[in-house]
């Protein structure tokens, strides 16, 4: 049996370049997004996305933001050793009131084309420090059409939140305006003075957490 491998999922619209400063204590394979089919659920999407990969039971899934939601959903039907979230929505954690209101109003069904992506970019800029890397993240997010972002938001707001078949570790940020901190537990950690884009500013701390807190838990 080969050693545990980590399968890494980026945030919505981003790709593996956002993780260039992270150091994983395991061999890593970086997954890239595919376009969703019309009306597709997160469960169907995650199965289709990950079907080509030889993900084994002793492997880990690491998901940032939307990638963590996809990882948890897939792990509710497929056995892996662990799911690790970075600035993502833990399946037991409620959405922020703003997003619950967006879901209740149905605004995503009629919002003008382009407005959804502008909203996402606005949320990304909140509390974030300008930098070349940050602008590069926004530039890579331009690669997807507006309908992709509309689908992601609708899918997240109406996610069924199935429980993964494995433990879930969560790393969150105290200045994250997108997703709230996970409920306090022995397997959750909060980065201080970090935003939703913690990989830009706290890559060293995240790498240490993976090595010192997550890796010792693996069999």
XYZ file of N, CA and C in Angstrom:
657
model
N 0.849 -1.198 0.000
C 0.000 0.000 0.000
C 0.884 1.247 0.000
N 0.581 2.188 -0.873
C 1.378 3.416 -0.935
C 1.076 4.314 0.265
N 1.950 5.277 0.501
C 1.744 6.215 1.597
C 0.554 7.119 1.309
N 0.028 7.705 2.380
C -1.124 8.590 2.232
C -0.782 9.764 1.323
N -1.717 10.089 0.466
C -1.593 11.219 -0.453
C -2.698 12.217 -0.135
N -2.437 13.496 -0.335
C -3.469 14.508 -0.143
C -3.939 15.001 -1.507
N -5.252 15.072 -1.647
C -5.886 15.559 -2.866
C -6.424 16.947 -2.556
N -5.962 17.936 -3.289
C -6.145 19.339 -2.926
C -7.133 20.020 -3.869
N -8.173 20.623 -3.271
C -9.191 21.330 -4.047
C -9.121 22.823 -3.729
N -9.007 23.683 -4.745
C -8.933 25.130 -4.517
C -10.307 25.733 -4.270
N -10.344 27.056 -4.140
C -11.613 27.751 -3.973
C -12.279 28.013 -5.312
N -13.518 28.496 -5.276
C -14.263 28.688 -6.512
C -13.532 29.631 -7.453
N -13.436 29.216 -8.699
C -12.822 30.028 -9.728
C -11.311 30.062 -9.708
N -10.693 29.538 -8.653
C -9.232 29.558 -8.542
C -8.659 28.223 -9.014
N -7.343 28.152 -9.050
C -6.699 26.893 -9.407
C -5.531 26.640 -8.460
N -4.736 25.634 -8.771
C -3.707 25.174 -7.837
C -2.634 26.218 -7.549
N -2.550 27.278 -8.341
C -1.522 28.297 -8.109
C -1.692 29.008 -6.765
N -2.904 28.999 -6.212
C -3.104 29.699 -4.939
C -2.362 29.008 -3.793
N -1.977 27.749 -3.988
C -1.317 26.990 -2.921
C 0.204 26.985 -3.053
N 0.748 27.873 -3.871
C 2.182 27.801 -4.166
C 3.054 27.992 -2.933
N 2.541 28.648 -1.886
C 3.343 28.886 -0.681
C 3.043 27.906 0.449
N 2.109 26.980 0.222
C 1.804 25.968 1.242
C 2.740 24.773 1.095
N 3.125 24.205 2.225
C 3.948 22.997 2.226
C 3.153 21.872 2.881
N 2.823 20.867 2.089
C 2.088 19.716 2.611
C 3.075 18.645 3.068
N 2.820 18.002 4.212
C 3.707 16.938 4.679
C 3.443 15.598 3.990
N 2.663 15.618 2.925
C 2.345 14.411 2.163
C 2.481 14.723 0.674
N 2.584 13.678 -0.133
C 2.550 13.872 -1.582
C 1.197 14.457 -1.957
N 1.203 15.459 -2.811
C -0.033 16.186 -3.117
C -0.382 16.099 -4.598
N -1.667 15.930 -4.857
C -2.208 16.027 -6.208
C -3.224 17.155 -6.210
N -3.065 18.089 -7.129
C -3.925 19.275 -7.176
C -5.014 19.076 -8.224
N -6.258 19.183 -7.776
C -7.397 19.032 -8.674
C -7.786 20.399 -9.238
N -8.254 20.414 -10.476
C -8.699 21.653 -11.104
C -10.191 21.542 -11.414
N -10.879 22.672 -11.358
C -12.329 22.688 -11.526
C -12.756 22.343 -12.946
N -13.933 21.755 -13.035
C -14.616 21.544 -14.305
C -15.902 22.359 -14.258
N -16.492 22.611 -15.399
C -17.736 23.371 -15.429
C -18.902 22.481 -15.011
N -19.823 22.996 -14.221
C -20.997 22.204 -13.815
C -21.983 22.063 -14.963
N -22.770 21.024 -14.895
C -23.871 20.868 -15.835
C -25.078 21.634 -15.313
N -25.981 21.975 -16.193
C -27.130 22.790 -15.798
C -27.957 22.081 -14.724
N -28.202 22.787 -13.614
C -29.013 22.233 -12.540
C -28.339 21.137 -11.739
N -27.038 20.950 -11.902
C -26.326 19.861 -11.230
C -26.196 20.128 -9.730
N -26.330 19.077 -8.930
C -26.154 19.192 -7.481
C -24.672 19.110 -7.133
N -24.329 19.539 -5.919
C -22.942 19.415 -5.473
C -22.522 17.951 -5.441
N -23.421 17.067 -5.034
C -23.082 15.642 -4.968
C -22.740 15.094 -6.345
N -23.563 15.398 -7.332
C -23.291 14.941 -8.693
C -22.007 15.557 -9.224
N -21.830 16.833 -8.964
C -20.634 17.534 -9.443
C -19.369 16.944 -8.820
N -19.381 16.726 -7.502
C -18.184 16.208 -6.831
C -17.841 14.803 -7.320
N -18.856 13.975 -7.548
C -18.597 12.630 -8.067
C -17.978 12.690 -9.460
N -18.488 13.576 -10.298
C -17.979 13.701 -11.665
C -16.564 14.282 -11.670
N -16.322 15.254 -10.789
C -15.003 15.878 -10.706
C -13.931 14.886 -10.283
N -14.251 14.040 -9.318
C -13.231 13.213 -8.686
C -13.180 11.787 -9.208
N -14.105 11.439 -10.090
C -14.147 10.083 -10.640
C -12.847 9.658 -11.332
N -12.141 10.534 -12.042
C -10.930 10.083 -12.753
C -9.744 9.767 -11.848
N -9.826 10.074 -10.566
C -8.656 9.976 -9.691
C -8.700 8.723 -8.814
N -7.521 8.170 -8.561
C -7.392 6.969 -7.732
C -7.260 7.375 -6.262
N -8.353 7.854 -5.698
C -8.361 8.298 -4.303
C -8.634 7.089 -3.415
N -7.715 6.795 -2.509
C -7.804 5.590 -1.699
C -8.236 5.908 -0.270
N -8.619 4.858 0.462
C -9.219 5.037 1.783
C -8.275 5.673 2.797
N -6.977 5.524 2.621
C -6.027 6.090 3.586
C -5.531 7.471 3.153
N -6.123 8.035 2.113
C -5.737 9.362 1.636
C -6.493 10.461 2.380
N -6.084 11.715 2.138
C -6.753 12.879 2.714
C -7.302 13.751 1.595
N -8.337 14.501 1.919
C -8.826 15.564 1.047
C -8.574 16.892 1.755
N -8.004 17.837 1.036
C -7.775 19.186 1.569
C -8.543 20.154 0.684
N -9.489 20.876 1.274
C -10.311 21.772 0.478
C -10.333 23.180 1.027
N -10.030 24.135 0.151
C -10.120 25.545 0.525
C -11.458 26.105 0.060
N -12.172 26.782 0.958
C -13.431 27.467 0.636
C -14.409 26.496 -0.039
N -14.856 26.794 -1.259
C -15.795 25.903 -1.943
C -15.215 24.502 -2.106
N -13.896 24.415 -2.239
C -13.267 23.103 -2.355
C -13.500 22.233 -1.134
N -13.586 22.856 0.043
C -13.868 22.096 1.255
C -15.277 21.554 1.291
N -16.213 22.300 0.728
C -17.601 21.831 0.657
C -17.692 20.632 -0.273
N -17.050 20.730 -1.427
C -17.028 19.613 -2.375
C -16.367 18.394 -1.739
N -15.269 18.608 -1.013
C -14.562 17.496 -0.374
C -15.438 16.795 0.658
N -16.127 17.567 1.495
C -16.993 16.964 2.516
C -18.137 16.184 1.879
N -18.723 16.752 0.837
C -19.838 16.074 0.187
C -19.382 14.744 -0.406
N -18.265 14.756 -1.107
C -17.750 13.524 -1.715
C -17.407 12.501 -0.635
N -16.834 12.962 0.472
C -16.430 12.059 1.554
C -17.616 11.496 2.324
N -18.813 11.980 2.061
C -19.998 11.391 2.691
C -20.417 10.104 1.989
N -19.846 9.835 0.817
C -20.175 8.624 0.052
C -18.959 7.748 -0.224
N -17.768 8.304 -0.006
C -16.530 7.592 -0.310
C -15.598 7.696 0.893
N -14.978 6.577 1.251
C -14.140 6.559 2.446
C -12.760 7.148 2.168
N -12.356 8.108 2.983
C -10.980 8.594 3.028
C -10.590 8.690 4.498
N -9.315 8.899 4.747
C -8.857 8.916 6.139
C -9.252 10.202 6.872
N -9.288 11.319 6.117
C -9.537 12.598 6.772
C -9.857 13.657 5.730
N -10.704 14.625 6.132
C -10.929 15.828 5.335
C -10.386 17.008 6.132
N -9.609 17.846 5.484
C -9.060 19.046 6.121
C -9.610 20.265 5.385
N -10.240 21.165 6.137
C -10.835 22.366 5.565
C -9.962 23.578 5.850
N -9.877 24.472 4.871
C -9.233 25.770 5.065
C -10.222 26.851 4.651
N -10.637 27.671 5.603
C -11.596 28.748 5.329
C -12.785 28.231 4.527
N -13.345 27.153 5.014
C -14.489 26.544 4.347
C -15.654 26.437 5.324
N -16.768 25.939 4.825
C -17.971 25.783 5.641
C -18.051 24.358 6.165
N -17.829 24.187 7.457
C -17.984 22.870 8.080
C -19.442 22.451 7.960
N -19.658 21.170 7.702
C -21.027 20.713 7.450
C -21.956 20.923 8.643
N -21.406 21.128 9.844
C -22.235 21.378 11.027
C -22.409 22.873 11.336
N -21.738 23.733 10.589
C -21.739 25.170 10.885
C -22.760 25.901 10.026
N -23.624 26.728 10.612
C -24.621 27.462 9.823
C -23.984 28.559 8.981
N -24.662 28.917 7.909
C -24.237 30.037 7.078
C -24.373 31.347 7.845
N -23.643 32.349 7.408
C -23.824 33.684 7.971
C -25.211 34.217 7.593
N -25.789 35.104 8.425
C -27.135 35.645 8.152
C -27.278 36.251 6.760
N -26.236 36.932 6.253
C -26.314 37.534 4.923
C -26.635 36.492 3.873
N -25.958 35.359 3.922
C -26.162 34.329 2.910
C -27.496 33.616 3.101
N -27.957 33.512 4.336
C -29.287 32.933 4.556
C -30.361 33.836 3.959
N -30.159 35.159 4.055
C -31.121 36.089 3.454
C -31.089 36.006 1.930
N -29.902 35.874 1.374
C -29.791 35.724 -0.081
C -30.534 34.476 -0.542
N -30.389 33.386 0.208
C -31.085 32.149 -0.149
C -32.590 32.318 -0.065
N -33.062 33.032 0.962
C -34.503 33.189 1.177
C -35.152 34.059 0.111
N -34.429 35.061 -0.397
C -35.023 35.984 -1.368
C -35.050 35.431 -2.783
N -34.195 34.444 -3.072
C -34.132 33.914 -4.429
C -33.495 34.868 -5.417
N -32.720 35.846 -4.915
C -32.142 36.873 -5.783
C -31.222 36.290 -6.850
N -30.621 35.137 -6.582
C -29.697 34.558 -7.552
C -30.404 34.092 -8.817
N -31.722 33.936 -8.741
C -32.470 33.500 -9.924
C -32.665 34.621 -10.936
N -32.592 35.875 -10.474
C -32.858 36.986 -11.391
C -31.784 38.068 -11.400
N -30.735 37.904 -10.605
C -29.658 38.897 -10.584
C -29.043 39.030 -11.973
N -28.773 40.256 -12.437
C -28.207 40.475 -13.776
C -26.884 39.743 -13.964
N -26.619 39.338 -15.193
C -25.369 38.655 -15.493
C -24.190 39.554 -15.132
N -23.225 38.997 -14.475
C -22.050 39.750 -14.055
C -22.125 40.248 -12.629
N -23.336 40.457 -12.113
C -23.459 41.000 -10.759
C -23.025 39.987 -9.702
N -23.261 38.706 -9.955
C -22.879 37.682 -8.982
C -21.359 37.626 -8.851
N -20.671 37.662 -9.983
C -19.205 37.637 -9.930
C -18.662 38.901 -9.268
N -19.268 40.044 -9.548
C -18.818 41.280 -8.897
C -19.010 41.202 -7.388
N -20.100 40.565 -6.940
C -20.336 40.392 -5.507
C -19.253 39.510 -4.889
N -18.899 38.435 -5.570
C -17.864 37.531 -5.062
C -16.516 38.245 -4.985
N -16.195 39.029 -6.000
C -14.934 39.768 -5.988
C -14.932 40.807 -4.865
N -16.080 41.431 -4.623
C -16.187 42.399 -3.531
C -15.928 41.719 -2.193
N -16.522 40.549 -1.978
C -16.312 39.822 -0.728
C -14.846 39.424 -0.569
N -14.204 39.069 -1.678
C -12.790 38.680 -1.616
C -11.907 39.850 -1.197
N -12.287 41.058 -1.611
C -11.464 42.232 -1.313
C -11.612 42.710 0.137
N -12.716 42.362 0.789
C -12.933 42.834 2.154
C -11.816 42.350 3.081
N -11.210 43.276 3.788
C -10.153 42.991 4.761
C -8.870 42.438 4.145
N -8.803 42.346 2.809
C -7.615 41.773 2.177
C -6.597 42.862 1.852
N -5.344 42.512 1.969
C -4.274 43.458 1.674
C -3.919 43.379 0.186
N -3.836 44.526 -0.490
C -3.436 44.513 -1.905
C -2.036 43.922 -2.072
N -1.877 43.073 -3.069
C -0.573 42.499 -3.374
C -0.637 41.926 -4.778
N 0.526 41.663 -5.350
C 0.569 41.076 -6.687
C -0.074 39.692 -6.691
N 0.157 38.920 -5.626
C -0.437 37.585 -5.536
C -1.957 37.685 -5.448
N -2.455 38.638 -4.664
C -3.901 38.819 -4.533
C -4.524 39.189 -5.874
N -3.921 40.124 -6.587
C -4.445 40.512 -7.896
C -4.369 39.339 -8.870
N -3.350 38.495 -8.709
C -3.251 37.306 -9.549
C -4.381 36.327 -9.295
N -4.807 36.216 -8.026
C -5.941 35.349 -7.689
C -7.204 35.851 -8.377
N -7.454 37.165 -8.300
C -8.638 37.721 -8.954
C -8.570 37.534 -10.464
N -7.375 37.657 -11.023
C -7.219 37.479 -12.468
C -7.532 36.048 -12.881
N -7.055 35.063 -12.103
C -7.338 33.672 -12.474
C -8.831 33.356 -12.347
N -9.529 34.083 -11.460
C -10.963 33.851 -11.300
C -11.772 34.367 -12.490
N -11.146 35.166 -13.350
C -11.819 35.660 -14.551
C -11.993 34.559 -15.592
N -11.331 33.408 -15.386
C -11.356 32.364 -16.404
C -12.711 31.673 -16.511
N -13.574 31.819 -15.492
C -14.859 31.131 -15.503
C -15.988 32.093 -15.850
N -17.019 31.610 -16.549
C -18.149 32.473 -16.922
C -19.010 32.830 -15.718
N -19.832 33.847 -15.887
C -20.683 34.320 -14.789
C -21.632 33.229 -14.296
N -22.136 32.396 -15.200
C -23.080 31.350 -14.802
C -22.443 30.350 -13.847
N -21.128 30.165 -13.955
C -20.433 29.267 -13.036
C -20.552 29.783 -11.605
N -20.352 31.076 -11.403
C -20.417 31.652 -10.059
C -21.846 31.652 -9.524
N -22.793 31.867 -10.403
C -24.197 31.788 -9.981
C -24.513 30.373 -9.504
N -24.039 29.372 -10.261
C -24.289 27.978 -9.876
C -23.637 27.668 -8.532
N -22.389 28.102 -8.330
C -21.688 27.807 -7.076
C -22.443 28.381 -5.886
N -22.832 29.647 -5.966
C -23.538 30.261 -4.840
C -24.853 29.552 -4.550
N -25.622 29.240 -5.584
C -26.896 28.551 -5.376
C -26.662 27.169 -4.778
N -25.636 26.471 -5.258
C -25.346 25.128 -4.755
C -24.941 25.164 -3.287
N -24.131 26.158 -2.903
C -23.699 26.272 -1.508
C -24.874 26.636 -0.606
N -25.705 27.589 -1.043
C -26.824 28.040 -0.218
C -27.839 26.931 0.028
N -27.930 25.984 -0.894
C -28.925 24.914 -0.768
C -28.265 23.542 -0.573
N -27.041 23.544 -0.088
C -26.301 22.307 0.147
C -26.978 21.478 1.230
N -27.091 20.170 0.991
C -27.757 19.266 1.936
C -26.910 18.943 3.165
N -25.620 19.211 3.121
C -24.698 18.995 4.244
C -24.660 17.544 4.751
N -24.418 16.577 3.888
C -24.289 15.196 4.371
C -23.035 15.046 5.225
N -23.097 14.189 6.225
C -21.965 13.994 7.134
C -20.902 13.119 6.475
N -19.655 13.554 6.442
C -18.575 12.720 5.906
C -18.404 11.442 6.716
N -17.834 10.434 6.091
C -17.599 9.144 6.734
C -16.301 9.132 7.540
N -15.629 10.268 7.621
C -14.330 10.351 8.288
C -14.280 11.613 9.142
N -13.261 11.767 9.986
C -13.113 13.007 10.753
C -12.866 14.206 9.839
N -13.294 15.370 10.304
C -13.103 16.618 9.561
C -12.328 17.597 10.442
N -11.172 18.037 9.958
C -10.391 19.070 10.628
C -10.670 20.402 9.946
N -10.680 21.484 10.724
C -11.047 22.782 10.159
C -10.083 23.874 10.608
N -9.555 24.615 9.623
C -8.719 25.784 9.885
C -9.474 27.004 9.366
N -9.793 27.942 10.257
C -10.553 29.125 9.874
C -9.781 30.387 10.263
N -10.363 31.548 9.936
C -9.717 32.837 10.202
C -10.642 33.736 11.003
N -10.068 34.515 11.906
C -10.911 35.372 12.743
C -11.455 36.592 11.994
N -10.888 36.934 10.826
C -11.388 38.051 10.032
C -12.086 37.582 8.757
N -12.490 36.345 8.702
C -13.154 35.802 7.508
C -14.604 36.284 7.463
N -14.964 37.056 6.435
C -16.333 37.565 6.312
C -17.209 36.642 5.475
N -16.628 35.582 4.919
C -17.392 34.671 4.063
C -17.980 33.532 4.888
N -17.120 32.722 5.476
C -17.578 31.589 6.276
C -17.194 31.789 7.741
N -18.089 31.456 8.666
C -17.791 31.615 10.094
C -16.838 30.538 10.594
N -16.296 30.772 11.770
C -15.431 29.775 12.387
C -16.228 28.508 12.682
N -15.571 27.365 12.576
C -16.220 26.103 12.912
C -16.493 26.056 14.407
N -17.479 25.267 14.796
C -17.773 25.106 16.211
C -16.531 24.582 16.927
N -16.260 25.158 18.079
C -15.041 24.817 18.813
C -14.959 23.318 19.075
N -13.814 22.759 18.765
C -13.577 21.338 19.018
C -12.072 21.124 19.061
N -11.689 19.921 19.395
C -10.267 19.615 19.420
C -9.653 19.525 18.047
N -10.489 19.576 17.007
C -9.993 19.451 15.639
C -10.282 20.701 14.822
N -10.349 21.851 15.463
C -10.528 23.116 14.746
C -9.537 24.143 15.280
N -9.006 24.960 14.379
C -8.013 25.962 14.739
C -8.347 27.271 14.029
N -8.114 28.388 14.697
C -8.408 29.702 14.130
C -7.123 30.494 13.957
N -6.905 30.997 12.750
C -5.753 31.838 12.457
C -6.043 33.270 12.898
N -5.111 33.885 13.589
C -5.300 35.248 14.090
C -4.955 36.285 13.023
N -5.802 37.320 12.945
C -5.592 38.420 12.001
C -5.470 37.901 10.567
N -6.315 36.948 10.236
C -6.327 36.367 8.892
C -7.711 36.535 8.280
N -7.761 36.724 6.969
C -9.018 36.881 6.245
C -9.382 35.570 5.556
N -10.399 35.638 4.687
C -10.784 34.451 3.923
C -9.634 33.981 3.036
N -8.796 34.912 2.611
C -7.662 34.562 1.752
C -6.416 34.311 2.602
N -6.540 33.443 3.569
C -5.445 33.199 4.521
C -4.206 32.616 3.858
N -4.381 31.938 2.727
C -3.232 31.338 2.056
C -2.255 32.404 1.555
N -2.724 33.658 1.435
C -1.851 34.743 0.998
C -0.950 35.248 2.121
N -1.424 35.176 3.346
C -0.732 35.821 4.471
C -0.271 34.863 5.560
N -0.859 33.679 5.630
C -0.581 32.775 6.749
C -0.174 31.377 6.269
N 0.492 31.310 5.133
C 0.863 30.003 4.582
C 1.804 29.240 5.515
N 2.693 29.950 6.193
C 3.625 29.274 7.105
C 2.876 28.644 8.270
N 1.946 29.408 8.878
C 1.170 28.873 10.001
C 0.321 27.682 9.572
N -0.270 27.770 8.393
C -1.097 26.668 7.896
C -0.242 25.427 7.687
N 0.917 25.592 7.091
C 1.816 24.461 6.847
C 2.237 23.800 8.154
N 2.502 24.606 9.178
C 2.881 24.056 10.485
C 1.719 23.282 11.106
N 0.505 23.816 11.006
C -0.668 23.110 11.527
C -0.823 21.744 10.870
N -0.641 21.687 9.569
C -0.779 20.415 8.860
C 0.262 19.411 9.342
N 1.470 19.879 9.557
C 2.552 18.985 9.966
C 2.433 18.551 11.417
N 2.072 19.503 12.303
C 2.104 19.212 13.738
C 0.776 18.733 14.304
N -0.342 19.085 13.683
C -1.653 18.735 14.223
C -2.376 17.652 13.422
N -2.235 17.688 12.111
C -2.974 16.733 11.277
C -2.161 15.474 11.016
N -0.923 15.634 10.599
C -0.110 14.468 10.231
C 0.006 13.435 11.349
N 0.186 13.828 12.634
C 0.282 12.812 13.695
C -0.992 11.989 13.885
N -2.125 12.460 13.370
C -3.385 11.740 13.542
C -3.571 10.635 12.511
N -2.716 10.594 11.494
C -2.893 9.624 10.416
C -2.382 8.252 10.822
N -3.025 7.253 10.281
C -2.605 5.875 10.564
C -1.657 5.382 9.481
